[in-house]
Structure formats: C-alpha cells, structure tokens
Amino acid sequence: MDFEAALQTFIAECRELLADMETALLGLAKSADRGEAVNAIFRAAHTIKGSAGLMGLDHVVAFTHVVESLLDEVRDGRIVIDEALTVLMLATCDHLQRLVDDIGAGRPPVEPDTAGAALVTRLERYIEAARPTAVAVIEPPAGATLQRVARDEGDGNAQGHWHLSLRFNPGVLCLGLDPLSFLRKLKRRGRIVAIVTITDGLPAADAMLPEACYLGFEIAFASDADKASIENVFESVRDKCTLRLLPPRSRVEAYVQLIQSMPDGGARLGEMLVACGSVSQRELAEALAAQEGASSPQPPKLGSIPVAQQAVAPEVEEAALLEQKTTRQGESRSLRIDADKLDHLINLVGELIIAGAGADLLAHQLRHGELLEATSRVSALVQDVRDCALQLRMVKIGATFTRFERVVHDVSRELGKDIELRISGEEAELDKTVVEKIADPLMHLVRNAIDHGIEPAEARVARGKPARGVVSLNAFHESGSIVIEVGDDGGGLNRERILAKAMERGLVDAKQRLSDSEVFELIFEPGFSTAEQITSLSGRGVGMDVVKRNITSLRGSVCVRSEPGRGTTVSVRLPLTLAIIDGFLVGVGPSVFVVPLDVIDECIESSAQAGHAYCDLRGQMLPLIRLRDHFEIDAPLPRRESVVVIDHAGQRVGLAVDALLGEFQTVINPLSRVFNQVKSISGSTILGSGGAALILDVPALIADHTALRAPSRNKTV
C-alpha cells in the first residue's frame, strides 16, 4: 500500500466528514429526523476514528473515541444536544480539524495536548452524568468450549425473543472497539435471556495475538424494540462484525438457514441455539431432517430470507433491491480524482487548442480542401474534449454556502443576535478554482451583513420586524456568468452618512450629484467606514476594498443595492471558469483583442460619425467605447468601423473596432505582476499564428470608460 497516498485520502475524507459533522450539528435543531441526524454525526466520528486507527494515528483515535462515546449516549437518549453541547461539539470538530491539518503538514502531535485534554474533560463530564450505575460485565466460566454464560429466565421457547448471532472481526480491538461494550448497550434495549460465548476461533496459545478478537456470541434477547433499533446498537461496528438477527416467532426453517449460512456449515451452531433456548432439540432435529430430503435448484434470494421470517413485506424487499441497484450504479459512476491531475489535464487541453488553432491557420493559408476538412473535424473534437475537461472541474456552490452556517452561528452568538441563514441556488456550478478563491470575500460579506446589516432585536421589533434577522445566500447563472448574492433584511445602508463621510475624506465634491449605486460603491474605497463603533469583527474600514480587489482579480464585478429599513444585497458576478473561454477576436490597428463571447449580443457596421460617442442601434442610442482611443493605439483609421454590441449586468455598450476576426477558443494566461496596474485587460492568449492577443476585462472596461466620462469625481478620487 502506498502509505502517503492513503494518508492523503484519509486527510481528504476527514475534512469532508468534519464538514458533514458541522453541518449536521448546526442543522440538528431544525432537522425533521433528529435521530438520523445524530446517527449521521456518530457515523462521521466513528469513520474518522476507524480510519485513524488504520493509519496508526493513536492520538486521533483516543480523542475521537471520547467524542464517539458521548454521541453514543446521545443516540441512547441519555444526553440531549442543546445549544451548549452544540458549541462544545463544534469545538471538538475544530480540534479534530487542527489535528488533521497537523498531519497534513507533517507536524508531530502536540505534547501535551492541553486544548484536546480540556475538551476531553468537558466531554467526559457529560458522559459521566449520563451513565447510570455500572453494568456488570458477563464473564464466561473458564474451562469449557461451550458455556451457558447466563440465563435469566425462560423455558427455551423461541416464540418470545429475538436471536442474535454475532461474530466480531479479529481486528476490532485494534480500532479501539470493545465487543463487550456492545453487549452492555444491547441490554439497554431489552433483556439478554441467554448468551453463549463462541470460542471456536481461538488459536493455540503460542499463535494467539493479544490484540486480536476471537470471540463470537449467540444471544437470546427479549425486547419490544424493532429490528432497526436492535441493529442500531451495532451501527458503529457493522462493518467490523457479522450480525445475523432472527425476530421472535421465527420459523424453525429460519434457524436452519442460519445454521447452513455459517462458514463451517454450522456444525455446532444447532447445539448453541438449543443452549440459548431459541429452538428445542426436537424442533431442530425435525427441521434438519426435512431439509435433507429437500432440494433447491436455485439458492434463495437474499431478500427472500427476511420475507420468509415475516420481518419485512415483499413490497419492502422489492424497494430495497431497487435502492440497492441504484446505489451500486451511483457508486460505479463516482471517482475521486486528484485536483492536480485535473489541472494538468486542463493545461494539456489548452496546449491542444493552441496547436489546433495553428494547424487550422496553416490549412487556411494552404487552401487545401481535404486538409481544411480534417482540421475542422479535429477542431470540433477538441472543443468537445475542452468542454468535458472543464466540466470535470465544475463543482456546486452549495458546499461553500454550507460553511457559512458555522460563521452565522458563531458570529451571531458572539454579537448576541438571533440570525437565520437562508440558502438558495446551491445547485449552481462553477469552476473549482473560482470556488476556492471566492470563499474569503464571501466570508467577509457575510460577517459584515451580520455585524452591520442586521439590527439588534429590540430595534427590529420597534420597527415592526421579526426579532430574528435573516442573512441570505443565493446563486444563479446569468449570461454565461454566475451571480452570487449576499443579502440581509437589516436597516440598509445610510446613503447620507456614506456621502458625508466621502465628502469629509475628499472622495467626492460637495456639488457633485451621485446616483444611489455610485454612493454605495464608495464603501469599497480603502479605509472607508461609517461605523460608529469598532468591534472585534469590523468597523475599521479594512476589508471591503480587499473584497472588491479579490473579486476583480477573478475577472468579476460587485455591486450593491440597498433600501432603507429593508436591507442590503451585495451581488458578485463571476466568470464560470478561469481556464478556457469562448472568445471573439477583434482587431484595432496591429493589435488583436479577445472579447468573451458570452457578453456579445451582436456585431454591426458603425453608423456613428467620427468622434461621436454614440451610435444609432435600431432607433436607440448606444454608447460607444472606441478601443483605439481607450488604449491610445496609434494606427491609420479604417475605411469603416465595426461595432461589437455587448451586454453586461443589464448595461449595453458598443465596442468600436477596426475588424471582426471571428470566434476563437481562448486559453487564458494570467498577466504577470508587472502588468498588475494595467486596466481593462484580464489576461492574454496565444493565437494560432503564434502571436498574442489581450483579453478584454469587460466590467473593468465599462467602469473605466464611465469614470473617464465623469472627470470631476475621477479627479477627486
């Protein structure tokens, strides 16, 4: 086994499981099936513990064992997860995350782990308070291969109790699991009528491993619990043991099937069943004799056994088989892939696109019909490969949104506010790279909404609003981009206060008239803040400018809408991918630019007079941005200009260019730091000729053009 690869898989799985635990803990209060939610949390902790045991990470096993023990008490109803325990459990998730991060970074375990010890102490207080008087451990008498360990009462009548046939895997002790602890848990569901300890698996003394488990049990169990409840006792060890369960009033044939299902043919199991009182000697002998005379050309279906035992209805069996089939099909279609391999694939596809463009250009220059046809087919296939490769990196935004459940919980608790997070559009997909880079800006926007947006409960009630505030996250696709909205139902931005602060800082002129959107955009100025108080979270005016800068670096844009008394919404518009886009080539003099195809509405011949900033578009005035003037390109004027009509965030403008050069699959190369200050350009690409073209940053281009047309404000800023 490649230990390093297995360790990386363990780390990735742990992070996913901890995220699941955190989500389940935060959603527990409003979960319709609280029991299943608790089971999900327990399974996550148990899986982490088991996997850590396999990797030899004893400190993780020891800590998770305590967490698991507490969750076991929760499952038994002895502990209720309230707000205080939720906070404690979230802290244990954080600690486990730190342990996993240390493992990922190659750091040795902290000695002594005071933080972990403090958490363990708090967890154990809950466990000790919940546990009743100690349960006596059932010890088998020595000196016998088959012992009747206990029998409380009863006459061996199989009609009144369940029968459990339990075999633990040898490695169960190495995972920190105590087989006897499950018997103690079983007693909480009912009464163990009789139990036989199976020691057949014991090797000779010199071959016995002290850390291996060789025991099995045959148990007669009286309980009113249903089958699922009894099986739930062994939930955490179900993949580490073999459990066969026969309900009360099972037919004797079911016991015979149990005997025949044993690996050794159940040579001694019949004797044990009789010892347990599950069947009588006479019933067993008659059933076995009947079986010997019977023949079955086909082995019974697995689902037919519980039906025969009257444990489930035939309809349930069919539904279970269908679900099993569906699950297996789903499993076969899922594959965990290293992100670096995907990145390498995208890079290779990018190289393939550039090489294909070169071949296509050569074919056109040679004017060879068959070669043109062949390159056309290759180009179509390359485009399909590109789309499939990009789709591999598309992930749902929902996982990122879910992280903010914890942020809202912790921050609102710190501020003493009651706030609900509402999420919608979590199915929207975008490139994994964009998702990773947008998390921090979104975090800042959510924290700002909680701190500055939502008013205190008293103020909300006085304004006739519910005491509980709402912060919302929404995502949707629009015009080839994804739009993410962070909203709140708080008091809204104070337009006059923002304007006054901007005048005080000299950002705007007192005589200047600004629209609401222009005023709200001032909050993204560095160091800008109208907060009356500085809190531990915000108020120093540091952050919103970083948010905008980070979003802009992703070729995105941000805008703000706000209404007094009704709240604020910040909309972030981002490209779906940062790797390869469909572009449209335009020429201005000797320069070639790429316009993202998804923002282009149409291309027309320009009807504007030389020097005019507008043109007529079917009776409507269309603002023009002349790339020649914007980038100060010194080249002869063409005989006639063309206009590329673009639509971005509901704003239509025309780009006046010299030539329209056609569509082009554009591999995005980011600009180096030397060109960080270059505006209106988001990257470059290599053309089929080997030359380079600059990719237009349309939002920035429109913003720059607008700013240039408002000289007074531009001067003051």
mmCIF file of N, CA and C in Angstrom, residues 250-346:
data_model
loop_
_atom_site.group_PDB
_atom_site.id
_atom_site.type_symbol
_atom_site.label_atom_id
_atom_site.label_comp_id
_atom_site.label_asym_id
_atom_site.label_seq_id
_atom_site.Cartn_x
_atom_site.Cartn_y
_atom_site.Cartn_z
ATOM 1 N N SER A 250 -39.890 -16.654 14.827
ATOM 2 C CA SER A 250 -39.356 -17.089 13.533
ATOM 3 C C SER A 250 -39.636 -18.568 13.352
ATOM 4 N N ARG A 251 -39.778 -18.958 12.112
ATOM 5 C CA ARG A 251 -39.968 -20.375 11.837
ATOM 6 C C ARG A 251 -38.658 -21.117 12.089
ATOM 7 N N VAL A 252 -38.803 -22.371 12.367
ATOM 8 C CA VAL A 252 -37.610 -23.175 12.638
ATOM 9 C C VAL A 252 -36.734 -23.228 11.396
ATOM 10 N N GLU A 253 -37.370 -23.163 10.206
ATOM 11 C CA GLU A 253 -36.586 -23.188 8.964
ATOM 12 C C GLU A 253 -35.604 -22.001 8.902
ATOM 13 N N ALA A 254 -35.996 -20.884 9.507
ATOM 14 C CA ALA A 254 -35.096 -19.732 9.516
ATOM 15 C C ALA A 254 -33.843 -20.049 10.317
ATOM 16 N N TYR A 255 -34.000 -20.787 11.418
ATOM 17 C CA TYR A 255 -32.825 -21.168 12.210
ATOM 18 C C TYR A 255 -31.956 -22.152 11.437
ATOM 19 N N VAL A 256 -32.619 -23.007 10.667
ATOM 20 C CA VAL A 256 -31.853 -23.963 9.863
ATOM 21 C C VAL A 256 -31.037 -23.208 8.801
ATOM 22 N N GLN A 257 -31.657 -22.208 8.202
ATOM 23 C CA GLN A 257 -30.916 -21.382 7.229
ATOM 24 C C GLN A 257 -29.739 -20.691 7.899
ATOM 25 N N LEU A 258 -29.949 -20.257 9.145
ATOM 26 C CA LEU A 258 -28.854 -19.617 9.883
ATOM 27 C C LEU A 258 -27.709 -20.599 10.073
ATOM 28 N N ILE A 259 -28.039 -21.828 10.441
ATOM 29 C CA ILE A 259 -27.011 -22.851 10.645
ATOM 30 C C ILE A 259 -26.249 -23.096 9.351
ATOM 31 N N GLN A 260 -27.001 -23.207 8.247
ATOM 32 C CA GLN A 260 -26.356 -23.517 6.974
ATOM 33 C C GLN A 260 -25.565 -22.348 6.418
ATOM 34 N N SER A 261 -25.842 -21.127 6.889
ATOM 35 C CA SER A 261 -25.106 -19.959 6.388
ATOM 36 C C SER A 261 -23.757 -19.796 7.054
ATOM 37 N N MET A 262 -23.494 -20.570 8.128
ATOM 38 C CA MET A 262 -22.218 -20.416 8.820
ATOM 39 C C MET A 262 -21.088 -20.980 7.967
ATOM 40 N N PRO A 263 -19.895 -20.390 8.059
ATOM 41 C CA PRO A 263 -18.768 -20.838 7.220
ATOM 42 C C PRO A 263 -18.456 -22.320 7.385
ATOM 43 N N ASP A 264 -18.589 -22.835 8.579
ATOM 44 C CA ASP A 264 -18.256 -24.250 8.801
ATOM 45 C C ASP A 264 -19.483 -25.136 8.680
ATOM 46 N N GLY A 265 -20.547 -24.590 8.103
ATOM 47 C CA GLY A 265 -21.765 -25.370 7.962
ATOM 48 C C GLY A 265 -22.579 -25.404 9.230
ATOM 49 N N GLY A 266 -22.148 -24.688 10.242
ATOM 50 C CA GLY A 266 -22.935 -24.607 11.463
ATOM 51 C C GLY A 266 -23.004 -25.916 12.221
ATOM 52 N N ALA A 267 -21.880 -26.653 12.161
ATOM 53 C CA ALA A 267 -21.887 -27.966 12.799
ATOM 54 C C ALA A 267 -22.258 -27.886 14.269
ATOM 55 N N ARG A 268 -21.822 -26.829 14.964
ATOM 56 C CA ARG A 268 -22.092 -26.734 16.399
ATOM 57 C C ARG A 268 -23.128 -25.667 16.704
ATOM 58 N N LEU A 269 -23.533 -24.914 15.665
ATOM 59 C CA LEU A 269 -24.455 -23.824 15.938
ATOM 60 C C LEU A 269 -25.804 -24.327 16.428
ATOM 61 N N GLY A 270 -26.244 -25.456 15.864
ATOM 62 C CA GLY A 270 -27.523 -26.001 16.312
ATOM 63 C C GLY A 270 -27.506 -26.278 17.797
ATOM 64 N N GLU A 271 -26.383 -26.807 18.251
ATOM 65 C CA GLU A 271 -26.236 -27.087 19.694
ATOM 66 C C GLU A 271 -26.324 -25.798 20.503
ATOM 67 N N MET A 272 -25.750 -24.739 19.961
ATOM 68 C CA MET A 272 -25.767 -23.465 20.667
ATOM 69 C C MET A 272 -27.167 -22.857 20.680
ATOM 70 N N LEU A 273 -27.874 -23.007 19.567
ATOM 71 C CA LEU A 273 -29.237 -22.473 19.517
ATOM 72 C C LEU A 273 -30.116 -23.148 20.558
ATOM 73 N N VAL A 274 -29.921 -24.445 20.695
ATOM 74 C CA VAL A 274 -30.682 -25.170 21.703
ATOM 75 C C VAL A 274 -30.277 -24.700 23.093
ATOM 76 N N ALA A 275 -28.934 -24.456 23.259
ATOM 77 C CA ALA A 275 -28.460 -23.985 24.563
ATOM 78 C C ALA A 275 -29.057 -22.635 24.919
ATOM 79 N N CYS A 276 -29.237 -21.797 23.908
ATOM 80 C CA CYS A 276 -29.842 -20.487 24.137
ATOM 81 C C CYS A 276 -31.335 -20.591 24.399
ATOM 82 N N GLY A 277 -31.906 -21.708 24.004
ATOM 83 C CA GLY A 277 -33.354 -21.837 24.151
ATOM 84 C C GLY A 277 -34.114 -21.262 22.989
ATOM 85 N N SER A 278 -33.399 -20.925 21.893
ATOM 86 C CA SER A 278 -34.078 -20.343 20.745
ATOM 87 C C SER A 278 -34.908 -21.382 20.019
ATOM 88 N N VAL A 279 -34.442 -22.616 19.973
ATOM 89 C CA VAL A 279 -35.212 -23.733 19.433
ATOM 90 C C VAL A 279 -35.032 -24.919 20.361
ATOM 91 N N SER A 280 -35.977 -25.839 20.291
ATOM 92 C CA SER A 280 -35.830 -27.045 21.087
ATOM 93 C C SER A 280 -35.059 -28.078 20.276
ATOM 94 N N GLN A 281 -34.542 -29.087 20.965
ATOM 95 C CA GLN A 281 -33.787 -30.148 20.294
ATOM 96 C C GLN A 281 -34.669 -30.869 19.277
ATOM 97 N N ARG A 282 -35.931 -31.082 19.641
ATOM 98 C CA ARG A 282 -36.849 -31.806 18.754
ATOM 99 C C ARG A 282 -37.151 -30.984 17.488
ATOM 100 N N GLU A 283 -37.431 -29.670 17.689
ATOM 101 C CA GLU A 283 -37.746 -28.828 16.528
ATOM 102 C C GLU A 283 -36.575 -28.781 15.554
ATOM 103 N N LEU A 284 -35.383 -28.672 16.102
ATOM 104 C CA LEU A 284 -34.204 -28.585 15.254
ATOM 105 C C LEU A 284 -33.987 -29.894 14.487
ATOM 106 N N ALA A 285 -34.138 -31.009 15.174
ATOM 107 C CA ALA A 285 -33.916 -32.297 14.519
ATOM 108 C C ALA A 285 -34.920 -32.514 13.394
ATOM 109 N N GLU A 286 -36.176 -32.157 13.628
ATOM 110 C CA GLU A 286 -37.201 -32.351 12.597
ATOM 111 C C GLU A 286 -36.941 -31.449 11.386
ATOM 112 N N ALA A 287 -36.528 -30.214 11.657
ATOM 113 C CA ALA A 287 -36.280 -29.282 10.548
ATOM 114 C C ALA A 287 -35.091 -29.716 9.715
ATOM 115 N N LEU A 288 -34.017 -30.158 10.384
ATOM 116 C CA LEU A 288 -32.839 -30.621 9.656
ATOM 117 C C LEU A 288 -33.158 -31.848 8.815
ATOM 118 N N ALA A 289 -33.988 -32.739 9.389
ATOM 119 C CA ALA A 289 -34.363 -33.951 8.646
ATOM 120 C C ALA A 289 -35.166 -33.571 7.407
ATOM 121 N N ALA A 290 -36.052 -32.580 7.559
ATOM 122 C CA ALA A 290 -36.853 -32.146 6.414
ATOM 123 C C ALA A 290 -35.971 -31.507 5.349
ATOM 124 N N GLN A 291 -34.936 -30.767 5.791
ATOM 125 C CA GLN A 291 -34.039 -30.117 4.850
ATOM 126 C C GLN A 291 -33.243 -31.116 4.048
ATOM 127 N N GLU A 292 -32.855 -32.217 4.695
ATOM 128 C CA GLU A 292 -32.045 -33.222 3.999
ATOM 129 C C GLU A 292 -32.795 -33.818 2.826
ATOM 130 N N GLY A 293 -34.107 -33.921 2.955
ATOM 131 C CA GLY A 293 -34.904 -34.506 1.878
ATOM 132 C C GLY A 293 -35.289 -33.508 0.812
ATOM 133 N N ALA A 294 -35.072 -32.266 1.073
ATOM 134 C CA ALA A 294 -35.480 -31.240 0.112
ATOM 135 C C ALA A 294 -34.317 -30.883 -0.792
ATOM 136 N N SER A 295 -34.594 -30.454 -1.965
ATOM 137 C CA SER A 295 -33.562 -29.980 -2.882
ATOM 138 C C SER A 295 -34.010 -28.653 -3.460
ATOM 139 N N SER A 296 -33.057 -27.818 -3.672
ATOM 140 C CA SER A 296 -33.375 -26.491 -4.198
ATOM 141 C C SER A 296 -32.462 -26.194 -5.366
ATOM 142 N N PRO A 297 -33.013 -26.133 -6.618
ATOM 143 C CA PRO A 297 -32.147 -25.893 -7.773
ATOM 144 C C PRO A 297 -31.494 -24.522 -7.754
ATOM 145 N N GLN A 298 -32.130 -23.559 -7.130
ATOM 146 C CA GLN A 298 -31.589 -22.203 -7.085
ATOM 147 C C GLN A 298 -31.465 -21.752 -5.637
ATOM 148 N N PRO A 299 -30.347 -21.156 -5.254
ATOM 149 C CA PRO A 299 -30.256 -20.621 -3.898
ATOM 150 C C PRO A 299 -31.264 -19.505 -3.711
ATOM 151 N N PRO A 300 -31.846 -19.381 -2.537
ATOM 152 C CA PRO A 300 -32.838 -18.349 -2.333
ATOM 153 C C PRO A 300 -32.214 -16.970 -2.455
ATOM 154 N N LYS A 301 -33.023 -16.010 -2.923
ATOM 155 C CA LYS A 301 -32.541 -14.635 -2.972
ATOM 156 C C LYS A 301 -32.350 -14.116 -1.560
ATOM 157 N N LEU A 302 -31.397 -13.210 -1.436
ATOM 158 C CA LEU A 302 -31.096 -12.681 -0.107
ATOM 159 C C LEU A 302 -32.327 -12.038 0.528
ATOM 160 N N GLY A 303 -33.075 -11.324 -0.297
ATOM 161 C CA GLY A 303 -34.228 -10.610 0.232
ATOM 162 C C GLY A 303 -35.347 -11.546 0.660
ATOM 163 N N SER A 304 -35.338 -12.801 0.148
ATOM 164 C CA SER A 304 -36.411 -13.724 0.493
ATOM 165 C C SER A 304 -36.306 -14.206 1.928
ATOM 166 N N ILE A 305 -35.114 -14.120 2.515
ATOM 167 C CA ILE A 305 -34.942 -14.622 3.885
ATOM 168 C C ILE A 305 -35.743 -13.800 4.891
ATOM 169 N N PRO A 306 -35.596 -12.457 4.911
ATOM 170 C CA PRO A 306 -36.428 -11.695 5.840
ATOM 171 C C PRO A 306 -37.904 -11.797 5.531
ATOM 172 N N VAL A 307 -38.258 -11.985 4.247
ATOM 173 C CA VAL A 307 -39.664 -12.159 3.924
ATOM 174 C C VAL A 307 -40.174 -13.452 4.527
ATOM 175 N N ALA A 308 -39.354 -14.528 4.389
ATOM 176 C CA ALA A 308 -39.752 -15.794 4.964
ATOM 177 C C ALA A 308 -39.868 -15.714 6.472
ATOM 178 N N GLN A 309 -39.055 -14.851 7.050
ATOM 179 C CA GLN A 309 -39.096 -14.711 8.507
ATOM 180 C C GLN A 309 -40.199 -13.746 8.947
ATOM 181 N N GLN A 310 -40.958 -13.216 7.977
ATOM 182 C CA GLN A 310 -42.035 -12.277 8.254
ATOM 183 C C GLN A 310 -41.509 -10.986 8.880
ATOM 184 N N ALA A 311 -40.223 -10.705 8.613
ATOM 185 C CA ALA A 311 -39.651 -9.468 9.161
ATOM 186 C C ALA A 311 -39.981 -8.277 8.278
ATOM 187 N N VAL A 312 -40.120 -8.517 6.982
ATOM 188 C CA VAL A 312 -40.470 -7.434 6.074
ATOM 189 C C VAL A 312 -41.505 -7.938 5.082
ATOM 190 N N ALA A 313 -42.228 -6.996 4.489
ATOM 191 C CA ALA A 313 -43.210 -7.339 3.473
ATOM 192 C C ALA A 313 -42.516 -7.487 2.128
ATOM 193 N N PRO A 314 -43.091 -8.272 1.190
ATOM 194 C CA PRO A 314 -42.451 -8.420 -0.137
ATOM 195 C C PRO A 314 -42.245 -7.093 -0.842
ATOM 196 N N GLU A 315 -43.188 -6.127 -0.647
ATOM 197 C CA GLU A 315 -43.035 -4.829 -1.308
ATOM 198 C C GLU A 315 -41.787 -4.107 -0.828
ATOM 199 N N VAL A 316 -41.502 -4.262 0.492
ATOM 200 C CA VAL A 316 -40.311 -3.629 1.059
ATOM 201 C C VAL A 316 -39.054 -4.243 0.475
ATOM 202 N N GLU A 317 -39.114 -5.583 0.275
ATOM 203 C CA GLU A 317 -37.955 -6.265 -0.309
ATOM 204 C C GLU A 317 -37.664 -5.734 -1.709
ATOM 205 N N GLU A 318 -38.718 -5.568 -2.523
ATOM 206 C CA GLU A 318 -38.529 -5.077 -3.882
ATOM 207 C C GLU A 318 -37.961 -3.671 -3.880
ATOM 208 N N ALA A 319 -38.483 -2.814 -2.980
ATOM 209 C CA ALA A 319 -37.978 -1.436 -2.896
ATOM 210 C C ALA A 319 -36.519 -1.425 -2.481
ATOM 211 N N ALA A 320 -36.160 -2.310 -1.535
ATOM 212 C CA ALA A 320 -34.773 -2.351 -1.063
ATOM 213 C C ALA A 320 -33.843 -2.805 -2.171
ATOM 214 N N LEU A 321 -34.290 -3.810 -2.970
ATOM 215 C CA LEU A 321 -33.454 -4.289 -4.069
ATOM 216 C C LEU A 321 -33.259 -3.203 -5.115
ATOM 217 N N LEU A 322 -34.331 -2.432 -5.393
ATOM 218 C CA LEU A 322 -34.224 -1.340 -6.351
ATOM 219 C C LEU A 322 -33.271 -0.275 -5.855
ATOM 220 N N GLU A 323 -33.375 0.066 -4.562
ATOM 221 C CA GLU A 323 -32.494 1.075 -3.975
ATOM 222 C C GLU A 323 -31.045 0.606 -4.012
ATOM 223 N N GLN A 324 -30.864 -0.711 -3.717
ATOM 224 C CA GLN A 324 -29.511 -1.268 -3.726
ATOM 225 C C GLN A 324 -28.908 -1.185 -5.121
ATOM 226 N N LYS A 325 -29.744 -1.507 -6.129
ATOM 227 C CA LYS A 325 -29.266 -1.466 -7.500
ATOM 228 C C LYS A 325 -28.896 -0.046 -7.903
ATOM 229 N N THR A 326 -29.754 0.908 -7.510
ATOM 230 C CA THR A 326 -29.495 2.307 -7.839
ATOM 231 C C THR A 326 -28.217 2.794 -7.179
ATOM 232 N N THR A 327 -28.054 2.403 -5.892
ATOM 233 C CA THR A 327 -26.862 2.827 -5.162
ATOM 234 C C THR A 327 -25.598 2.289 -5.804
ATOM 235 N N ARG A 328 -25.650 1.005 -6.200
ATOM 236 C CA ARG A 328 -24.457 0.425 -6.821
ATOM 237 C C ARG A 328 -24.134 1.114 -8.132
ATOM 238 N N GLN A 329 -25.202 1.445 -8.903
ATOM 239 C CA GLN A 329 -24.954 2.147 -10.151
ATOM 240 C C GLN A 329 -24.322 3.499 -9.889
ATOM 241 N N GLY A 330 -24.806 4.198 -8.835
ATOM 242 C CA GLY A 330 -24.249 5.503 -8.489
ATOM 243 C C GLY A 330 -22.804 5.408 -8.063
ATOM 244 N N GLU A 331 -22.504 4.361 -7.260
ATOM 245 C CA GLU A 331 -21.136 4.189 -6.791
ATOM 246 C C GLU A 331 -20.190 3.964 -7.950
ATOM 247 N N SER A 332 -20.657 3.196 -8.951
ATOM 248 C CA SER A 332 -19.768 2.880 -10.053
ATOM 249 C C SER A 332 -19.488 4.107 -10.908
ATOM 250 N N ARG A 333 -20.292 5.181 -10.777
ATOM 251 C CA ARG A 333 -20.103 6.358 -11.600
ATOM 252 C C ARG A 333 -19.334 7.448 -10.873
ATOM 253 N N SER A 334 -18.931 7.222 -9.649
ATOM 254 C CA SER A 334 -18.203 8.224 -8.887
ATOM 255 C C SER A 334 -16.758 7.807 -8.755
ATOM 256 N N LEU A 335 -15.885 8.791 -8.892
ATOM 257 C CA LEU A 335 -14.457 8.503 -8.801
ATOM 258 C C LEU A 335 -13.767 9.710 -8.208
ATOM 259 N N ARG A 336 -12.961 9.515 -7.164
ATOM 260 C CA ARG A 336 -12.212 10.612 -6.557
ATOM 261 C C ARG A 336 -10.932 10.831 -7.367
ATOM 262 N N ILE A 337 -10.728 12.064 -7.824
ATOM 263 C CA ILE A 337 -9.575 12.374 -8.670
ATOM 264 C C ILE A 337 -8.755 13.477 -8.031
ATOM 265 N N ASP A 338 -7.442 13.319 -8.083
ATOM 266 C CA ASP A 338 -6.545 14.352 -7.570
ATOM 267 C C ASP A 338 -6.734 15.638 -8.382
ATOM 268 N N ALA A 339 -6.916 16.763 -7.687
ATOM 269 C CA ALA A 339 -7.143 18.038 -8.372
ATOM 270 C C ALA A 339 -5.951 18.419 -9.243
ATOM 271 N N ASP A 340 -4.743 18.060 -8.820
ATOM 272 C CA ASP A 340 -3.563 18.382 -9.631
ATOM 273 C C ASP A 340 -3.613 17.691 -10.985
ATOM 274 N N LYS A 341 -4.154 16.479 -11.005
ATOM 275 C CA LYS A 341 -4.259 15.766 -12.285
ATOM 276 C C LYS A 341 -5.262 16.465 -13.201
ATOM 277 N N LEU A 342 -6.330 16.968 -12.604
ATOM 278 C CA LEU A 342 -7.304 17.710 -13.413
ATOM 279 C C LEU A 342 -6.684 18.988 -13.971
ATOM 280 N N ASP A 343 -5.910 19.673 -13.128
ATOM 281 C CA ASP A 343 -5.248 20.895 -13.598
ATOM 282 C C ASP A 343 -4.303 20.585 -14.750
ATOM 283 N N HIS A 344 -3.582 19.463 -14.613
ATOM 284 C CA HIS A 344 -2.653 19.072 -15.685
ATOM 285 C C HIS A 344 -3.420 18.773 -16.966
ATOM 286 N N LEU A 345 -4.584 18.108 -16.819
ATOM 287 C CA LEU A 345 -5.416 17.811 -17.992
ATOM 288 C C LEU A 345 -5.871 19.104 -18.668
ATOM 289 N N ILE A 346 -6.297 20.081 -17.868
ATOM 290 C CA ILE A 346 -6.745 21.353 -18.447
ATOM 291 C C ILE A 346 -5.597 22.039 -19.172
#
